[in-house]
């Protein structure tokens, strides 16, 4: 079962995310997976990669929250005008870490989940590294193409 959920980051931007939950009857654990937007890609990831990555987690009873960064896809906010290299550098410096904290806050408040596997492709994994230093709710890092 999947549905769009909206949450707000600490800057007040609405982030529109896709929550996928295990089928009814599947034993559910106390952990979730958060797949982050890899730079300037939407919550589906490149060529719906994240939809494919969600399946093994869901089969094990682990909900998946696919998060779009602010200013990407349907989410509010903007990126500065300029070269793609500027945006990539901002991601490397932790510009999207607030989106992760907002996702972890939402999962805790709405699903009671306090432990998460966080990451994704490229810049998403780098963003997760920034958050891992300061948020104990991150139980593991999921990195592809780091």
Short mmCIF file of N, CA and C in Angstrom, two decimals:
data_model
loop_
_atom_site.label_atom_id
_atom_site.label_comp_id
_atom_site.label_asym_id
_atom_site.label_seq_id
_atom_site.Cartn_x
_atom_site.Cartn_y
_atom_site.Cartn_z
N UNK A 1 0.85 -1.17 0.00
CA UNK A 1 0.00 0.00 0.00
C UNK A 1 0.89 1.23 0.00
N UNK A 2 0.64 2.16 -0.90
CA UNK A 2 1.43 3.39 -0.93
C UNK A 2 0.52 4.60 -0.96
N UNK A 3 1.05 5.68 -0.41
CA UNK A 3 0.30 6.93 -0.39
C UNK A 3 1.27 8.10 -0.29
N UNK A 4 0.85 9.23 -0.78
CA UNK A 4 1.66 10.44 -0.66
C UNK A 4 1.40 11.04 0.71
N UNK A 5 2.48 11.39 1.39
CA UNK A 5 2.38 12.10 2.65
C UNK A 5 3.16 13.39 2.53
N UNK A 6 2.68 14.41 3.19
CA UNK A 6 3.37 15.70 3.19
C UNK A 6 3.88 15.99 4.58
N UNK A 7 5.09 16.47 4.63
CA UNK A 7 5.67 16.88 5.91
C UNK A 7 6.37 18.20 5.69
N UNK A 8 6.70 18.87 6.75
CA UNK A 8 7.37 20.17 6.63
C UNK A 8 8.77 20.07 7.22
N UNK A 9 9.74 20.61 6.46
CA UNK A 9 11.08 20.67 7.02
C UNK A 9 11.15 21.87 7.97
N UNK A 10 12.25 22.04 8.63
CA UNK A 10 12.36 23.10 9.65
C UNK A 10 12.35 24.49 9.05
N UNK A 11 12.53 24.59 7.74
CA UNK A 11 12.43 25.89 7.07
C UNK A 11 10.99 26.18 6.64
N UNK A 12 10.08 25.22 6.89
CA UNK A 12 8.67 25.41 6.57
C UNK A 12 8.25 24.94 5.20
N UNK A 13 9.16 24.37 4.42
CA UNK A 13 8.80 23.87 3.09
C UNK A 13 8.05 22.55 3.20
N UNK A 14 6.97 22.43 2.43
CA UNK A 14 6.24 21.16 2.36
C UNK A 14 7.02 20.21 1.45
N UNK A 15 7.34 19.04 1.99
CA UNK A 15 8.01 18.00 1.23
C UNK A 15 7.00 16.90 0.98
N UNK A 16 6.81 16.56 -0.27
CA UNK A 16 5.82 15.54 -0.63
C UNK A 16 6.56 14.23 -0.86
N UNK A 17 6.23 13.26 -0.05
CA UNK A 17 6.94 12.00 0.00
C UNK A 17 5.99 10.84 -0.31
N UNK A 18 6.57 9.72 -0.66
CA UNK A 18 5.78 8.52 -0.91
C UNK A 18 6.04 7.54 0.23
N UNK A 19 4.99 7.19 0.94
CA UNK A 19 5.08 6.19 2.00
C UNK A 19 4.55 4.87 1.45
N UNK A 20 5.38 3.85 1.51
CA UNK A 20 4.96 2.51 1.13
C UNK A 20 4.96 1.66 2.39
N UNK A 21 3.84 1.01 2.65
CA UNK A 21 3.72 0.17 3.84
C UNK A 21 3.57 -1.28 3.43
N UNK A 22 4.06 -2.19 4.27
CA UNK A 22 3.95 -3.62 3.96
C UNK A 22 2.48 -4.03 3.81
N UNK A 23 2.26 -5.09 3.07
CA UNK A 23 0.91 -5.62 2.91
C UNK A 23 0.32 -5.98 4.27
N UNK A 24 -1.00 -5.81 4.43
CA UNK A 24 -1.63 -6.24 5.67
C UNK A 24 -1.33 -7.72 5.91
N UNK A 25 -1.08 -8.05 7.14
CA UNK A 25 -0.76 -9.42 7.47
C UNK A 25 0.73 -9.70 7.52
N UNK A 26 1.53 -8.80 6.96
CA UNK A 26 2.98 -8.95 7.03
C UNK A 26 3.43 -8.45 8.40
N UNK A 27 4.22 -9.25 9.09
CA UNK A 27 4.73 -8.83 10.40
C UNK A 27 5.54 -7.56 10.23
N UNK A 28 5.26 -6.60 11.09
CA UNK A 28 5.92 -5.30 10.98
C UNK A 28 6.90 -5.12 12.12
N UNK A 29 8.09 -4.67 11.78
CA UNK A 29 9.11 -4.42 12.79
C UNK A 29 9.02 -3.01 13.34
N UNK A 30 10.04 -2.62 14.06
CA UNK A 30 10.07 -1.30 14.68
C UNK A 30 11.05 -0.37 13.97
N UNK A 31 11.29 -0.63 12.70
CA UNK A 31 12.25 0.14 11.92
C UNK A 31 11.62 0.50 10.58
N UNK A 32 12.07 1.61 10.00
CA UNK A 32 11.61 2.02 8.67
C UNK A 32 12.83 2.34 7.82
N UNK A 33 12.62 2.42 6.53
CA UNK A 33 13.66 2.84 5.60
C UNK A 33 13.28 4.19 5.02
N UNK A 34 14.25 5.09 4.96
CA UNK A 34 14.06 6.40 4.35
C UNK A 34 15.01 6.49 3.17
N UNK A 35 14.44 6.54 1.96
CA UNK A 35 15.24 6.69 0.75
C UNK A 35 15.16 8.15 0.32
N UNK A 36 16.31 8.78 0.23
CA UNK A 36 16.39 10.21 -0.03
C UNK A 36 16.59 10.52 -1.51
N UNK A 37 16.12 11.68 -1.89
CA UNK A 37 16.30 12.15 -3.25
C UNK A 37 17.79 12.25 -3.54
N UNK A 38 18.25 11.61 -4.61
CA UNK A 38 19.68 11.66 -4.94
C UNK A 38 20.01 12.92 -5.75
N UNK A 39 20.16 14.02 -5.07
CA UNK A 39 20.46 15.27 -5.76
C UNK A 39 19.23 15.87 -6.39
N UNK A 40 19.24 16.01 -7.69
CA UNK A 40 18.14 16.69 -8.36
C UNK A 40 17.16 15.70 -9.00
N UNK A 41 17.01 14.54 -8.42
CA UNK A 41 16.05 13.53 -8.89
C UNK A 41 14.82 13.53 -7.97
N UNK A 42 13.70 13.06 -8.48
CA UNK A 42 12.48 13.00 -7.68
C UNK A 42 12.50 11.80 -6.75
N UNK A 43 11.44 11.67 -5.95
CA UNK A 43 11.35 10.60 -4.95
C UNK A 43 11.36 9.19 -5.55
N UNK A 44 11.07 9.07 -6.85
CA UNK A 44 11.13 7.75 -7.49
C UNK A 44 12.56 7.31 -7.74
N UNK A 45 13.48 8.29 -7.76
CA UNK A 45 14.87 7.97 -8.08
C UNK A 45 15.01 7.84 -9.59
N UNK A 46 16.23 7.69 -10.06
CA UNK A 46 16.42 7.57 -11.50
C UNK A 46 15.82 6.27 -12.03
N UNK A 47 15.06 6.39 -13.09
CA UNK A 47 14.43 5.23 -13.75
C UNK A 47 13.73 4.32 -12.74
N UNK A 48 12.83 4.88 -11.92
CA UNK A 48 12.13 4.26 -10.80
C UNK A 48 12.95 3.28 -9.94
N UNK A 49 14.25 3.57 -9.80
CA UNK A 49 15.12 2.73 -8.99
C UNK A 49 14.58 2.54 -7.57
N UNK A 50 14.12 3.60 -6.95
CA UNK A 50 13.69 3.51 -5.55
C UNK A 50 12.45 2.65 -5.38
N UNK A 51 11.59 2.61 -6.38
CA UNK A 51 10.44 1.70 -6.30
C UNK A 51 10.91 0.27 -6.27
N UNK A 52 11.94 -0.04 -7.06
CA UNK A 52 12.49 -1.39 -7.07
C UNK A 52 13.21 -1.70 -5.75
N UNK A 53 13.92 -0.73 -5.21
CA UNK A 53 14.65 -0.94 -3.96
C UNK A 53 13.71 -1.13 -2.77
N UNK A 54 12.52 -0.60 -2.86
CA UNK A 54 11.56 -0.69 -1.75
C UNK A 54 11.07 -2.12 -1.52
N UNK A 55 10.96 -2.90 -2.57
CA UNK A 55 10.35 -4.24 -2.48
C UNK A 55 10.97 -5.14 -1.42
N UNK A 56 12.30 -5.29 -1.34
CA UNK A 56 12.86 -6.18 -0.31
C UNK A 56 12.58 -5.70 1.11
N UNK A 57 12.54 -4.41 1.31
CA UNK A 57 12.21 -3.89 2.65
C UNK A 57 10.76 -4.21 3.00
N UNK A 58 9.86 -3.95 2.05
CA UNK A 58 8.44 -4.20 2.29
C UNK A 58 8.17 -5.67 2.56
N UNK A 59 8.86 -6.55 1.86
CA UNK A 59 8.69 -7.99 2.05
C UNK A 59 9.08 -8.43 3.46
N UNK A 60 9.93 -7.65 4.10
CA UNK A 60 10.38 -7.94 5.47
C UNK A 60 9.61 -7.14 6.52
N UNK A 61 8.52 -6.49 6.09
CA UNK A 61 7.68 -5.76 7.03
C UNK A 61 8.21 -4.38 7.38
N UNK A 62 9.09 -3.84 6.56
CA UNK A 62 9.71 -2.54 6.84
C UNK A 62 9.09 -1.49 5.93
N UNK A 63 8.40 -0.50 6.50
CA UNK A 63 7.86 0.58 5.68
C UNK A 63 8.98 1.40 5.04
N UNK A 64 8.69 1.99 3.89
CA UNK A 64 9.66 2.80 3.16
C UNK A 64 9.07 4.18 2.91
N UNK A 65 9.83 5.21 3.27
CA UNK A 65 9.44 6.59 3.00
C UNK A 65 10.42 7.15 1.98
N UNK A 66 9.93 7.44 0.77
CA UNK A 66 10.77 8.04 -0.28
C UNK A 66 10.59 9.54 -0.22
N UNK A 67 11.68 10.25 0.03
CA UNK A 67 11.63 11.67 0.33
C UNK A 67 12.20 12.50 -0.82
N UNK A 68 11.43 13.48 -1.25
CA UNK A 68 11.93 14.45 -2.21
C UNK A 68 12.56 15.60 -1.44
N UNK A 69 13.64 16.10 -1.96
CA UNK A 69 14.27 17.28 -1.35
C UNK A 69 13.44 18.51 -1.65
N UNK A 70 13.65 19.53 -0.86
CA UNK A 70 12.94 20.78 -1.15
C UNK A 70 13.32 21.27 -2.54
N UNK A 71 12.33 21.80 -3.23
CA UNK A 71 12.56 22.34 -4.56
C UNK A 71 12.69 21.30 -5.67
N UNK A 72 12.45 20.03 -5.35
CA UNK A 72 12.54 18.97 -6.35
C UNK A 72 11.14 18.37 -6.53
N UNK A 73 10.78 18.07 -7.75
CA UNK A 73 9.48 17.45 -8.02
C UNK A 73 8.34 18.31 -7.52
N UNK A 74 7.50 17.74 -6.66
CA UNK A 74 6.32 18.45 -6.14
C UNK A 74 6.60 19.23 -4.87
N UNK A 75 7.78 19.09 -4.28
CA UNK A 75 8.06 19.71 -2.98
C UNK A 75 8.34 21.21 -3.11
N UNK A 76 7.98 21.94 -2.06
CA UNK A 76 8.17 23.39 -2.04
C UNK A 76 9.63 23.75 -1.84
N UNK A 77 9.95 24.99 -2.18
CA UNK A 77 11.29 25.51 -2.00
C UNK A 77 12.00 25.63 -3.33
N UNK A 78 13.14 26.26 -3.29
CA UNK A 78 13.90 26.48 -4.52
C UNK A 78 15.37 26.19 -4.28
N UNK A 79 16.04 25.89 -5.37
CA UNK A 79 17.49 25.79 -5.37
C UNK A 79 18.01 27.07 -6.01
N UNK A 80 19.20 27.48 -5.64
CA UNK A 80 19.73 28.69 -6.28
C UNK A 80 19.98 28.45 -7.76
N UNK A 81 19.85 29.50 -8.53
CA UNK A 81 20.15 29.40 -9.96
C UNK A 81 21.64 29.17 -10.11
N UNK A 82 22.00 28.42 -11.10
CA UNK A 82 23.41 28.21 -11.34
C UNK A 82 23.70 26.83 -11.86
N UNK A 83 24.94 26.53 -11.88
CA UNK A 83 25.40 25.27 -12.45
C UNK A 83 25.03 24.09 -11.56
N UNK A 84 24.86 22.95 -12.18
CA UNK A 84 24.58 21.72 -11.47
C UNK A 84 25.70 21.41 -10.47
N UNK A 85 26.91 21.78 -10.79
CA UNK A 85 28.04 21.54 -9.87
C UNK A 85 27.85 22.30 -8.57
N UNK A 86 27.22 23.46 -8.61
CA UNK A 86 26.93 24.22 -7.39
C UNK A 86 25.94 23.46 -6.52
N UNK A 87 24.91 22.92 -7.14
CA UNK A 87 23.90 22.15 -6.40
C UNK A 87 24.55 20.90 -5.80
N UNK A 88 25.36 20.22 -6.57
CA UNK A 88 26.02 19.02 -6.04
C UNK A 88 26.92 19.37 -4.86
N UNK A 89 27.61 20.49 -4.93
CA UNK A 89 28.47 20.92 -3.82
C UNK A 89 27.64 21.21 -2.58
N UNK A 90 26.48 21.84 -2.74
CA UNK A 90 25.60 22.12 -1.61
C UNK A 90 25.16 20.82 -0.94
N UNK A 91 24.85 19.81 -1.75
CA UNK A 91 24.45 18.51 -1.20
C UNK A 91 25.61 17.90 -0.43
N UNK A 92 26.81 17.97 -0.99
CA UNK A 92 27.98 17.43 -0.30
C UNK A 92 28.21 18.10 1.05
N UNK A 93 27.82 19.36 1.17
CA UNK A 93 28.01 20.11 2.41
C UNK A 93 26.86 19.93 3.40
N UNK A 94 25.86 19.12 3.05
CA UNK A 94 24.78 18.82 3.99
C UNK A 94 23.53 19.66 3.85
N UNK A 95 23.36 20.31 2.72
CA UNK A 95 22.22 21.20 2.50
C UNK A 95 20.86 20.51 2.69
N UNK A 96 20.79 19.20 2.46
CA UNK A 96 19.51 18.48 2.54
C UNK A 96 19.31 17.74 3.85
N UNK A 97 20.21 17.90 4.80
CA UNK A 97 20.11 17.17 6.07
C UNK A 97 18.80 17.47 6.80
N UNK A 98 18.31 18.69 6.69
CA UNK A 98 17.05 19.06 7.34
C UNK A 98 15.87 18.27 6.82
N UNK A 99 15.92 17.88 5.55
CA UNK A 99 14.84 17.05 4.99
C UNK A 99 14.80 15.69 5.68
N UNK A 100 15.97 15.16 5.99
CA UNK A 100 16.04 13.86 6.66
C UNK A 100 15.47 13.96 8.06
N UNK A 101 15.88 14.99 8.79
CA UNK A 101 15.36 15.17 10.15
C UNK A 101 13.84 15.32 10.14
N UNK A 102 13.31 16.04 9.15
CA UNK A 102 11.85 16.18 9.03
C UNK A 102 11.19 14.83 8.78
N UNK A 103 11.81 13.99 7.94
CA UNK A 103 11.27 12.66 7.67
C UNK A 103 11.30 11.79 8.92
N UNK A 104 12.41 11.84 9.66
CA UNK A 104 12.51 11.05 10.89
C UNK A 104 11.49 11.54 11.93
N UNK A 105 11.30 12.84 12.02
CA UNK A 105 10.29 13.40 12.93
C UNK A 105 8.90 12.89 12.55
N UNK A 106 8.60 12.91 11.24
CA UNK A 106 7.28 12.48 10.77
C UNK A 106 7.05 11.00 11.08
N UNK A 107 8.03 10.16 10.80
CA UNK A 107 7.89 8.72 11.07
C UNK A 107 7.68 8.45 12.55
N UNK A 108 8.36 9.20 13.39
CA UNK A 108 8.20 9.02 14.83
C UNK A 108 6.81 9.48 15.28
N UNK A 109 6.38 10.63 14.80
CA UNK A 109 5.09 11.19 15.22
C UNK A 109 3.90 10.41 14.67
N UNK A 110 3.98 9.93 13.43
CA UNK A 110 2.82 9.30 12.79
C UNK A 110 2.81 7.77 12.83
N UNK A 111 3.99 7.15 12.87
CA UNK A 111 4.04 5.69 12.88
C UNK A 111 4.71 5.14 14.15
N UNK A 112 5.20 6.01 15.01
CA UNK A 112 5.86 5.57 16.24
C UNK A 112 7.20 4.90 16.00
N UNK A 113 7.80 5.14 14.85
CA UNK A 113 9.08 4.50 14.51
C UNK A 113 10.23 5.42 14.88
N UNK A 114 11.16 4.89 15.69
CA UNK A 114 12.29 5.68 16.18
C UNK A 114 13.64 5.20 15.65
N UNK A 115 13.65 4.15 14.82
CA UNK A 115 14.90 3.66 14.24
C UNK A 115 14.71 3.54 12.73
N UNK A 116 15.68 4.07 11.99
CA UNK A 116 15.53 4.07 10.54
C UNK A 116 16.84 3.74 9.83
N UNK A 117 16.68 3.10 8.69
CA UNK A 117 17.75 2.90 7.73
C UNK A 117 17.61 4.06 6.74
N UNK A 118 18.65 4.87 6.59
CA UNK A 118 18.54 6.08 5.78
C UNK A 118 19.62 6.11 4.71
N UNK A 119 19.26 6.53 3.52
CA UNK A 119 20.26 6.70 2.48
C UNK A 119 19.67 6.66 1.11
N UNK A 120 20.46 6.13 0.19
CA UNK A 120 20.06 6.05 -1.19
C UNK A 120 21.25 6.19 -2.11
N UNK A 121 20.99 6.68 -3.29
CA UNK A 121 21.97 6.79 -4.35
C UNK A 121 22.76 8.10 -4.24
N UNK A 122 24.06 8.02 -4.35
CA UNK A 122 24.96 9.15 -4.54
C UNK A 122 24.78 10.23 -3.47
N UNK A 123 24.25 11.38 -3.83
CA UNK A 123 24.08 12.49 -2.89
C UNK A 123 23.17 12.16 -1.73
N UNK A 124 22.26 11.22 -1.94
CA UNK A 124 21.38 10.79 -0.84
C UNK A 124 22.19 10.13 0.26
N UNK A 125 23.16 9.31 -0.12
CA UNK A 125 24.02 8.65 0.86
C UNK A 125 24.90 9.66 1.58
N UNK A 126 25.37 10.66 0.85
CA UNK A 126 26.18 11.71 1.47
C UNK A 126 25.34 12.49 2.48
N UNK A 127 24.11 12.79 2.13
CA UNK A 127 23.21 13.48 3.05
C UNK A 127 23.00 12.63 4.31
N UNK A 128 22.79 11.34 4.13
CA UNK A 128 22.61 10.44 5.28
C UNK A 128 23.84 10.45 6.18
N UNK A 129 25.02 10.53 5.61
CA UNK A 129 26.24 10.60 6.41
C UNK A 129 26.24 11.83 7.32
N UNK A 130 25.77 12.95 6.80
CA UNK A 130 25.69 14.18 7.61
C UNK A 130 24.75 13.98 8.81
N UNK A 131 23.63 13.34 8.57
CA UNK A 131 22.63 13.15 9.62
C UNK A 131 23.10 12.12 10.64
N UNK A 132 23.81 11.10 10.18
CA UNK A 132 24.27 10.02 11.07
C UNK A 132 25.13 10.56 12.22
N UNK A 133 25.82 11.64 11.98
CA UNK A 133 26.69 12.21 13.02
C UNK A 133 25.90 12.77 14.20
N UNK A 134 24.65 13.13 13.98
CA UNK A 134 23.93 13.87 15.01
C UNK A 134 22.56 13.34 15.40
N UNK A 135 22.06 12.33 14.72
CA UNK A 135 20.70 11.85 15.02
C UNK A 135 20.73 10.35 15.32
N UNK A 136 20.46 10.01 16.55
CA UNK A 136 20.54 8.62 17.00
C UNK A 136 19.41 7.75 16.44
N UNK A 137 18.42 8.34 15.81
CA UNK A 137 17.34 7.55 15.20
C UNK A 137 17.82 6.82 13.95
N UNK A 138 18.95 7.23 13.42
CA UNK A 138 19.52 6.55 12.26
C UNK A 138 20.23 5.30 12.72
N UNK A 139 19.63 4.15 12.45
CA UNK A 139 20.18 2.86 12.89
C UNK A 139 21.18 2.31 11.88
N UNK A 140 21.05 2.68 10.60
CA UNK A 140 21.94 2.19 9.56
C UNK A 140 21.93 3.14 8.38
N UNK A 141 22.98 3.05 7.59
CA UNK A 141 23.11 3.86 6.39
C UNK A 141 23.02 2.95 5.18
N UNK A 142 22.25 3.37 4.19
CA UNK A 142 22.07 2.60 2.95
C UNK A 142 22.71 3.43 1.85
N UNK A 143 23.82 2.96 1.30
CA UNK A 143 24.57 3.75 0.31
C UNK A 143 24.75 2.99 -0.99
N UNK A 144 24.37 3.65 -2.07
CA UNK A 144 24.57 3.12 -3.42
C UNK A 144 25.36 4.17 -4.19
N UNK A 145 26.47 3.78 -4.77
CA UNK A 145 27.23 4.72 -5.58
C UNK A 145 27.78 5.88 -4.80
N UNK A 146 28.17 5.65 -3.56
CA UNK A 146 28.74 6.71 -2.74
C UNK A 146 30.08 7.10 -3.30
#
